[in-house]
PDB file of N, CA and C in Angstrom:
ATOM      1  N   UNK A   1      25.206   1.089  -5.656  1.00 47.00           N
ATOM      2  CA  UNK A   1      23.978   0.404  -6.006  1.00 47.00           C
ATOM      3  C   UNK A   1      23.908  -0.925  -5.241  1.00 47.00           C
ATOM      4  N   UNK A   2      23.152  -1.172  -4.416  1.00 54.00           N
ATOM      5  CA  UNK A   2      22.722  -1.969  -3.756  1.00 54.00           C
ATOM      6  C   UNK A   2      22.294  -3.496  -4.880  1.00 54.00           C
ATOM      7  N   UNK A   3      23.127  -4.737  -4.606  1.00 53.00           N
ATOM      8  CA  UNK A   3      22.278  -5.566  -5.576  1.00 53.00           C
ATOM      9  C   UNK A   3      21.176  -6.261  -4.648  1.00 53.00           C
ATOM     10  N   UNK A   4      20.507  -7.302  -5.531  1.00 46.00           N
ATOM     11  CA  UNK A   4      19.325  -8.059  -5.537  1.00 46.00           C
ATOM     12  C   UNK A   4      19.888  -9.765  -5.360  1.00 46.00           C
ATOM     13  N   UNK A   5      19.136 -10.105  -3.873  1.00 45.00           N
ATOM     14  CA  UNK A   5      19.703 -11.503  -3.537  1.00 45.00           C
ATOM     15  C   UNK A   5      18.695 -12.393  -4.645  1.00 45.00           C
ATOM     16  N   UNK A   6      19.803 -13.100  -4.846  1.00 47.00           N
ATOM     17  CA  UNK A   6      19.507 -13.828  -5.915  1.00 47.00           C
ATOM     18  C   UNK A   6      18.651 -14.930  -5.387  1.00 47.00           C
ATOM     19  N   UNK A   7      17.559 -15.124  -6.876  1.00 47.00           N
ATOM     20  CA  UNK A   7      16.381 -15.842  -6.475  1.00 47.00           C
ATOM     21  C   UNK A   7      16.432 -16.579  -6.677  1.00 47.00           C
ATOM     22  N   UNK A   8      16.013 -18.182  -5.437  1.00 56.00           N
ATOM     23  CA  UNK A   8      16.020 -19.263  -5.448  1.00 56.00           C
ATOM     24  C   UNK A   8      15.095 -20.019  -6.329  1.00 56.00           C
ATOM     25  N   UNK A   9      14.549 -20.261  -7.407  1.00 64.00           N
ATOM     26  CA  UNK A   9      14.050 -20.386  -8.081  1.00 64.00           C
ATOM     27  C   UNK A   9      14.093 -21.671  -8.280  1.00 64.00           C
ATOM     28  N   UNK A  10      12.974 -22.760  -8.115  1.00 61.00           N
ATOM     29  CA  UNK A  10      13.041 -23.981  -8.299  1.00 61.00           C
ATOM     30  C   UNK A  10      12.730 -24.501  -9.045  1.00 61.00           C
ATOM     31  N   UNK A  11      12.525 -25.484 -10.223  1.00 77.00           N
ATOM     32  CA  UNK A  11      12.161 -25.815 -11.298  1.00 77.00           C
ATOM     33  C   UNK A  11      11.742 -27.296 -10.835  1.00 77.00           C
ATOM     34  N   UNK A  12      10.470 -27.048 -10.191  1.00 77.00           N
ATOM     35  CA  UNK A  12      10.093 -27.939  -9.835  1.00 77.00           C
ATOM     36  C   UNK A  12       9.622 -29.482 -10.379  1.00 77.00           C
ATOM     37  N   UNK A  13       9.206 -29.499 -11.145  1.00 76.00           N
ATOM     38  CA  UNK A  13       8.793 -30.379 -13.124  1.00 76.00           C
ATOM     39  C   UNK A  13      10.032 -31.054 -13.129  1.00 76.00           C
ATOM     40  N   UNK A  14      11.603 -31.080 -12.602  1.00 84.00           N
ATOM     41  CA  UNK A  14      12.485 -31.570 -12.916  1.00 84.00           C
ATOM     42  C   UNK A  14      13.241 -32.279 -11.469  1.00 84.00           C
ATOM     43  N   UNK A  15      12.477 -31.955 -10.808  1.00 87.00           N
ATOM     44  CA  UNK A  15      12.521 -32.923  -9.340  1.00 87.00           C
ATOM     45  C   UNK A  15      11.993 -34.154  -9.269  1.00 87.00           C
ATOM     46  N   UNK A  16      12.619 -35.227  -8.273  1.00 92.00           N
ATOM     47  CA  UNK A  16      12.376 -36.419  -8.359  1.00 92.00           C
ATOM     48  C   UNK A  16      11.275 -36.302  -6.879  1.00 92.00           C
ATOM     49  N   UNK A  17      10.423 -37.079  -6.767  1.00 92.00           N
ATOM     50  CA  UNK A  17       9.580 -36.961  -5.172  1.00 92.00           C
ATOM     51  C   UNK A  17      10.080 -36.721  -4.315  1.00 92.00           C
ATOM     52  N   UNK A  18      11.641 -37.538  -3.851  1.00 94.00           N
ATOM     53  CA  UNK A  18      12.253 -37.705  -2.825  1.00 94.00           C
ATOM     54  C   UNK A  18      13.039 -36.038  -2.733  1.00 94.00           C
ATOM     55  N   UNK A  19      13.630 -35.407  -3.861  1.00 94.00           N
ATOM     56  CA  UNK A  19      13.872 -34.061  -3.910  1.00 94.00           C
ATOM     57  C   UNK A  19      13.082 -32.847  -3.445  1.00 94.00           C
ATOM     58  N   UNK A  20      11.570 -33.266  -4.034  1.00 94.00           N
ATOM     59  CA  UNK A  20      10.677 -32.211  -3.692  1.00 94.00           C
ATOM     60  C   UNK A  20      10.729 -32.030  -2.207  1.00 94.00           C
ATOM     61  N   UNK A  21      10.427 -33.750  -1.470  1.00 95.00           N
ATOM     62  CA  UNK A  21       9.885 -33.471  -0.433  1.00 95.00           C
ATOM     63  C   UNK A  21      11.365 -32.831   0.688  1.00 95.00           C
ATOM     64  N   UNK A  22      12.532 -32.888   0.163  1.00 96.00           N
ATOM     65  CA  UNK A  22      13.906 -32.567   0.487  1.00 96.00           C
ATOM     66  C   UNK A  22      13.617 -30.937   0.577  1.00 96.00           C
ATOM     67  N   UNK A  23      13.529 -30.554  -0.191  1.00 95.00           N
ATOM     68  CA  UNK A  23      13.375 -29.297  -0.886  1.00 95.00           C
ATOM     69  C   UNK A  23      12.421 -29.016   0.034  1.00 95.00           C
ATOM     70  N   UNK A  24      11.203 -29.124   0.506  1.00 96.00           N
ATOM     71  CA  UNK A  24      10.376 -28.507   1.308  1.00 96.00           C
ATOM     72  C   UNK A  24      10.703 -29.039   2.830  1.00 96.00           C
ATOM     73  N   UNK A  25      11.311 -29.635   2.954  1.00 96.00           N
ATOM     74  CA  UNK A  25      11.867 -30.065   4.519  1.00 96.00           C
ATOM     75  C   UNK A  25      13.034 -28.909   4.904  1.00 96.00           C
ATOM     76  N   UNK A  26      14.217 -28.626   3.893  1.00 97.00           N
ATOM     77  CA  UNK A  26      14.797 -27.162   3.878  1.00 97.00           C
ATOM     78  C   UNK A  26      14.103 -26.255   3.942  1.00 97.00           C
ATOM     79  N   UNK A  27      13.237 -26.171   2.967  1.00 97.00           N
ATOM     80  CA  UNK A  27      12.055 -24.413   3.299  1.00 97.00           C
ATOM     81  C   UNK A  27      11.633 -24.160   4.437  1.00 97.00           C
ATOM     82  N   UNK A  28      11.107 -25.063   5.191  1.00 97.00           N
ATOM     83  CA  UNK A  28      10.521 -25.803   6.382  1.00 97.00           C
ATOM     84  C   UNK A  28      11.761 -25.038   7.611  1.00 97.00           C
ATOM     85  N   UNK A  29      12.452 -25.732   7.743  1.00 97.00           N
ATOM     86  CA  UNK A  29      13.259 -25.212   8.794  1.00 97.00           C
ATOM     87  C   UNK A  29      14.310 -23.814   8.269  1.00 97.00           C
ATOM     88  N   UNK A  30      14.218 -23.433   6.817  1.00 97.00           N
ATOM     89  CA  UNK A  30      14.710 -22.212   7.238  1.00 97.00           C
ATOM     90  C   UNK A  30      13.956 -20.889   7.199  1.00 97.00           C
ATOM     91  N   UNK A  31      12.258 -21.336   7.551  1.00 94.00           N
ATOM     92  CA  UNK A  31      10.747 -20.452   7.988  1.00 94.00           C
ATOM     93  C   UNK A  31      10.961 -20.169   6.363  1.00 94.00           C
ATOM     94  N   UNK A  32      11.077 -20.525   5.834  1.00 96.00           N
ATOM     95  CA  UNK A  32      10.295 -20.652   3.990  1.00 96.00           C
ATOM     96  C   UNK A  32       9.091 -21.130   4.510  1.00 96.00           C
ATOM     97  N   UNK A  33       8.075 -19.985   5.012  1.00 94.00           N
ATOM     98  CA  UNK A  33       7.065 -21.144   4.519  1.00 94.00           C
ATOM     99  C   UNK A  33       6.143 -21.519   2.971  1.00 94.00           C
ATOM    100  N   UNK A  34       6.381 -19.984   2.458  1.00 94.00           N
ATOM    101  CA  UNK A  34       5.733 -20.011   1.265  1.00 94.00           C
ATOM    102  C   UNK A  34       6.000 -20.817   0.337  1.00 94.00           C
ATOM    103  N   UNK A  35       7.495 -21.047   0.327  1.00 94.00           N
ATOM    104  CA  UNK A  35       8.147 -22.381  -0.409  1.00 94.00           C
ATOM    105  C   UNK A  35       7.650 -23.365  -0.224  1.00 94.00           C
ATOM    106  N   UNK A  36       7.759 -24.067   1.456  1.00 96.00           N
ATOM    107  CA  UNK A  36       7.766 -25.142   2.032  1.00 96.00           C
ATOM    108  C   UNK A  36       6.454 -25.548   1.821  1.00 96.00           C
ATOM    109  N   UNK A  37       5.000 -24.649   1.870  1.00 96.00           N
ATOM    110  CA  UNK A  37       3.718 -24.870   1.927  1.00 96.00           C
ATOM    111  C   UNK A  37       3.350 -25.316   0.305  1.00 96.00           C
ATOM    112  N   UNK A  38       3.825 -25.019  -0.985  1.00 95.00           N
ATOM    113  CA  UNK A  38       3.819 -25.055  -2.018  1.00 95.00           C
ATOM    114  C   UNK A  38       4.732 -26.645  -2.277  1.00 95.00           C
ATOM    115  N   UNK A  39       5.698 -26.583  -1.699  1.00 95.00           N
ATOM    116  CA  UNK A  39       6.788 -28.014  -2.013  1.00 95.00           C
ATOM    117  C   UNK A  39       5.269 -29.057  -1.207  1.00 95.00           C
ATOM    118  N   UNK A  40       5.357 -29.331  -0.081  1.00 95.00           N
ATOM    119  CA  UNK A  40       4.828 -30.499   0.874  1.00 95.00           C
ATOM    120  C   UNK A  40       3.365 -30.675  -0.170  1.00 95.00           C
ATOM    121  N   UNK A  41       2.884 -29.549  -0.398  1.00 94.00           N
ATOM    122  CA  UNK A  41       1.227 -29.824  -1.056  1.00 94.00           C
ATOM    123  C   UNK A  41       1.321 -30.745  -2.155  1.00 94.00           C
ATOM    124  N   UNK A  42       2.609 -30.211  -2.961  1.00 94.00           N
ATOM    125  CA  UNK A  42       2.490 -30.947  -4.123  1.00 94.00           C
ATOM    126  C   UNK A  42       3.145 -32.443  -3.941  1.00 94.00           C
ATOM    127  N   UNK A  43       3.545 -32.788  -2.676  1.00 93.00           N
ATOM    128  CA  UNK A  43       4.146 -33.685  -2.239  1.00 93.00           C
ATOM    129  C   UNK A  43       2.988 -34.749  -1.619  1.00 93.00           C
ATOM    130  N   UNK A  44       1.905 -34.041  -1.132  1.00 91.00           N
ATOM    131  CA  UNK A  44       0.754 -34.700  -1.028  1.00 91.00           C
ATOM    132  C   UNK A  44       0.097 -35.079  -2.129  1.00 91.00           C
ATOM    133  N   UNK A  45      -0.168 -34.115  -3.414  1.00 91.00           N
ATOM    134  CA  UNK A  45      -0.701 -34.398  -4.642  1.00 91.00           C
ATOM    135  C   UNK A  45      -0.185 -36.033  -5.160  1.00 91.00           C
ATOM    136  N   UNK A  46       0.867 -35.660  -5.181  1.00 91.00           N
ATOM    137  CA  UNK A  46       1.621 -37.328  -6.317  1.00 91.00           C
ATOM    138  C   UNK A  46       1.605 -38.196  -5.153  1.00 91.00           C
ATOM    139  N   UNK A  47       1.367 -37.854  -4.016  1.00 89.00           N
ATOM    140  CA  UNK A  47       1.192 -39.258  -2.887  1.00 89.00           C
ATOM    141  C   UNK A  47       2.522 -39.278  -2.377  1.00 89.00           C
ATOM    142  N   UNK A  48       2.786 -38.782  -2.398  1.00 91.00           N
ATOM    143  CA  UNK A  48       4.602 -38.808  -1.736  1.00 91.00           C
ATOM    144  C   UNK A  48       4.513 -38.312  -0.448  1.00 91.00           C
ATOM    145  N   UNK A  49       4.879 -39.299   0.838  1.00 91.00           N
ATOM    146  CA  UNK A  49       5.679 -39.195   2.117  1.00 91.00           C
ATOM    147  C   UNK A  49       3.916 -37.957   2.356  1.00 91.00           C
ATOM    148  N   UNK A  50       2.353 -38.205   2.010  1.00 90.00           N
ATOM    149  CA  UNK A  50       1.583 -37.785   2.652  1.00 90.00           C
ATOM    150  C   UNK A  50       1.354 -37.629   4.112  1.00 90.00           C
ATOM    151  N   UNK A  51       1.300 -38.599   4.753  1.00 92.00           N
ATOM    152  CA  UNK A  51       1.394 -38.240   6.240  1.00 92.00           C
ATOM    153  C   UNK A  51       1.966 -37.247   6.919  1.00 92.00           C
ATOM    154  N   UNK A  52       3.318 -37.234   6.601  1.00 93.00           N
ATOM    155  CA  UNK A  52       4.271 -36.079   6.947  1.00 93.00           C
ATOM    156  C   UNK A  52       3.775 -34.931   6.570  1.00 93.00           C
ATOM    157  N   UNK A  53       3.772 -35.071   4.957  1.00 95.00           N
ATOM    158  CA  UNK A  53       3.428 -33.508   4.103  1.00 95.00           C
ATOM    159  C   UNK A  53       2.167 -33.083   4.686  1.00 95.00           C
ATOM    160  N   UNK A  54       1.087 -33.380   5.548  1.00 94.00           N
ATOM    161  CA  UNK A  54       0.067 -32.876   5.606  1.00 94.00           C
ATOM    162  C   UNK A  54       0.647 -32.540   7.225  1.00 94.00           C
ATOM    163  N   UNK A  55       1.238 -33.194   8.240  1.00 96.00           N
ATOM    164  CA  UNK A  55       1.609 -32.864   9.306  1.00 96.00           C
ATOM    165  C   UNK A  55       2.202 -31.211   9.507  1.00 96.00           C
ATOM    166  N   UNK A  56       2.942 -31.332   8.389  1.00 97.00           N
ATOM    167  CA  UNK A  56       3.823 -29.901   8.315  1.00 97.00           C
ATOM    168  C   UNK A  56       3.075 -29.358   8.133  1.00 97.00           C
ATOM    169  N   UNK A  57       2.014 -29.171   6.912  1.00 97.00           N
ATOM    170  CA  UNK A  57       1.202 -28.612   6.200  1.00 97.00           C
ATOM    171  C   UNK A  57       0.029 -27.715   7.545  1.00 97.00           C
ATOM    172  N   UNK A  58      -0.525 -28.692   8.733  1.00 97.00           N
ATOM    173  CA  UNK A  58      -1.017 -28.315   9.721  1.00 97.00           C
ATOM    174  C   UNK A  58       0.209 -27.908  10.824  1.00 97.00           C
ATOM    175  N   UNK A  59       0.747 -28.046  11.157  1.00 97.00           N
ATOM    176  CA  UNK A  59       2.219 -27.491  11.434  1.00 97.00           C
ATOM    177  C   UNK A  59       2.154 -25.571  11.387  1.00 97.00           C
ATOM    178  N   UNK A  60       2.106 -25.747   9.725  1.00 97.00           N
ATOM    179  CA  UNK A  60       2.278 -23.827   9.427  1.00 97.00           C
ATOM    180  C   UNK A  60       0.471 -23.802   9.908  1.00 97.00           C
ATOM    181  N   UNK A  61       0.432 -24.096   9.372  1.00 97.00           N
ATOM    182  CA  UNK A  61      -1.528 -23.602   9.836  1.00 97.00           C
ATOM    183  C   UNK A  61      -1.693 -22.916  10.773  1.00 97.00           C
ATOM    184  N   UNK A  62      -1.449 -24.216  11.705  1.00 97.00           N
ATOM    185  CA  UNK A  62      -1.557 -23.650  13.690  1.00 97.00           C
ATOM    186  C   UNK A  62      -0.596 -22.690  13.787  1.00 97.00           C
ATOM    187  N   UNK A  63       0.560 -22.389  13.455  1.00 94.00           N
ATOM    188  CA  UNK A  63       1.339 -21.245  13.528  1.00 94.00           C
ATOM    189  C   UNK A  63       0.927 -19.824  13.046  1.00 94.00           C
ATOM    190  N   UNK A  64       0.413 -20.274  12.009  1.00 95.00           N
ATOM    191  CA  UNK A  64      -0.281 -18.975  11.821  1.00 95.00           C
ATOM    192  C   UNK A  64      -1.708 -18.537  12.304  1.00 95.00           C
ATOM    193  N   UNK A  65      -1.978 -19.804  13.241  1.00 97.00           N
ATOM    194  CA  UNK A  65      -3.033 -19.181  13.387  1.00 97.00           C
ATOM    195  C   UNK A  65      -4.261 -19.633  12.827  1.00 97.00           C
ATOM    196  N   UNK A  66      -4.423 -20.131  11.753  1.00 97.00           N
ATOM    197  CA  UNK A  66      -5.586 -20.782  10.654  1.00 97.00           C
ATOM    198  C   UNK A  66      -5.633 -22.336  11.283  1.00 97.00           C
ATOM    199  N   UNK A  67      -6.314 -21.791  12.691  1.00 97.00           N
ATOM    200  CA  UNK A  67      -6.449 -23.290  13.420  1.00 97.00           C
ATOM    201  C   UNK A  67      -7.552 -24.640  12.434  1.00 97.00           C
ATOM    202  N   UNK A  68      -8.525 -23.707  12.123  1.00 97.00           N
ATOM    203  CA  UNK A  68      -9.150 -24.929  11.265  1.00 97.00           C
ATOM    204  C   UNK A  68      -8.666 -25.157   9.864  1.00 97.00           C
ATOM    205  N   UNK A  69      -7.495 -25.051   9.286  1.00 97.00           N
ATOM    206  CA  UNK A  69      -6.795 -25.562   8.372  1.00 97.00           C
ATOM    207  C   UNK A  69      -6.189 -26.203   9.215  1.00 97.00           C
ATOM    208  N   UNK A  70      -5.339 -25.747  10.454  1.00 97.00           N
ATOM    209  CA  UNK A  70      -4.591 -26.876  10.876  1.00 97.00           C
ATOM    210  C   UNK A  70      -5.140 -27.818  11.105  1.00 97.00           C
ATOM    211  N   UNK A  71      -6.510 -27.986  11.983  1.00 97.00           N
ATOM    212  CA  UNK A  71      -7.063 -29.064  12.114  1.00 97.00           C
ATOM    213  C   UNK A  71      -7.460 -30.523  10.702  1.00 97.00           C
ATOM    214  N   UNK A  72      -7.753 -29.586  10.021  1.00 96.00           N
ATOM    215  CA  UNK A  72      -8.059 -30.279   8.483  1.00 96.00           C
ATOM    216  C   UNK A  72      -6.566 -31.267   8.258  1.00 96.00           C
ATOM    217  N   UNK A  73      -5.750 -30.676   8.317  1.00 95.00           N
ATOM    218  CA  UNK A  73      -4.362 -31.227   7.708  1.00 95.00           C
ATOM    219  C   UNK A  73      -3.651 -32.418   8.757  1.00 95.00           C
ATOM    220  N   UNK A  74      -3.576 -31.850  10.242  1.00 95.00           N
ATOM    221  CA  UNK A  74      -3.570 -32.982  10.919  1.00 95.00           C
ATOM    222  C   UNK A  74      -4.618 -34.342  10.886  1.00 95.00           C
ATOM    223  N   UNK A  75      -5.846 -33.846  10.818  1.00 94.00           N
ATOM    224  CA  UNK A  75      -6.839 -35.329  10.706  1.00 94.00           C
ATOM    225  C   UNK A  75      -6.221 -35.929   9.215  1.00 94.00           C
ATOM    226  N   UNK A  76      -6.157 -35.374   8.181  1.00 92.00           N
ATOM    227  CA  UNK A  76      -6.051 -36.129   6.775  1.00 92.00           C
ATOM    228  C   UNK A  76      -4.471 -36.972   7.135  1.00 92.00           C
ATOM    229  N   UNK A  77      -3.051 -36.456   7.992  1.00 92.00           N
ATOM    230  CA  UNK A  77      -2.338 -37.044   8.170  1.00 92.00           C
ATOM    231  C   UNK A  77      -2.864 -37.817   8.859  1.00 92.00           C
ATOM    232  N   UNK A  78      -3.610 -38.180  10.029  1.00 91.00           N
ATOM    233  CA  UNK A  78      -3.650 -39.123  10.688  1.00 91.00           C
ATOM    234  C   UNK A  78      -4.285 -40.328   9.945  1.00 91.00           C
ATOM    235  N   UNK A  79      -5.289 -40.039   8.738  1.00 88.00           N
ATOM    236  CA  UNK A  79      -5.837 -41.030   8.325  1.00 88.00           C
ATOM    237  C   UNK A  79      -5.405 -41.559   7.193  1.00 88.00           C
ATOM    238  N   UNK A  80      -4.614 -40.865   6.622  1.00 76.00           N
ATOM    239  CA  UNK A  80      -3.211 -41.590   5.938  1.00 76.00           C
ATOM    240  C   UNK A  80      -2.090 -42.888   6.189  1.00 76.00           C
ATOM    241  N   UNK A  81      -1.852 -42.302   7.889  1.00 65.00           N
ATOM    242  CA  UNK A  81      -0.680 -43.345   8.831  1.00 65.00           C
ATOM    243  C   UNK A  81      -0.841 -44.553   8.392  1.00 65.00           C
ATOM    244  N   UNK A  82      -0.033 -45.318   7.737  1.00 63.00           N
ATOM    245  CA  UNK A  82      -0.752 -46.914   7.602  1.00 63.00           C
ATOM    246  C   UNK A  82      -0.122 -47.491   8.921  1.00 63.00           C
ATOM    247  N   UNK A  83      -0.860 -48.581   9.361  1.00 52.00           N
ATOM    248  CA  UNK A  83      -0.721 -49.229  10.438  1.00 52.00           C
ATOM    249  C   UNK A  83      -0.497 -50.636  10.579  1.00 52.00           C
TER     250      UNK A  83
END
């Protein structure tokens, strides 16, 4: 009997910002994107490290292809950048 890789299951509600956005920077480079796209969003929600989270966020976009999401996500990072 073949087993079942065990599921990474995050309990997200019990993460600190700096974790989440940790947590989706791992998803991120190991092509999680479904993780990673779910971690960074909500990382944009509470205002946490936005610039970035929307960079990535247009990042998977253009990769997949959903050029005008990517576009959306890069402009909102750019107008985030404080200067």
């Amino acid at each position: 009997e073949a087993t079942k890789p065990k599921s990474q299951h995050i309990d997200i509600t019990k993460l600190s910002n700096k974790e989440l956005y940790s947590k989706a920077i791992k998803a991120y480079s190991a092509k999680d994107y479904d993780t990673s796209k779910k971690l960074f969003a909500l990382c944009d929600k509470k205002g946490y490290k936005q610039p970035q989270s929307n960079f990535y966020l247009g990042e998977m976009a253009y990769y997949s292809k959903a050029y005008e999401d990517a576009l959306f996500y890069y402009k909102k990072s750019a107008k985030i950048i404080p200067y």
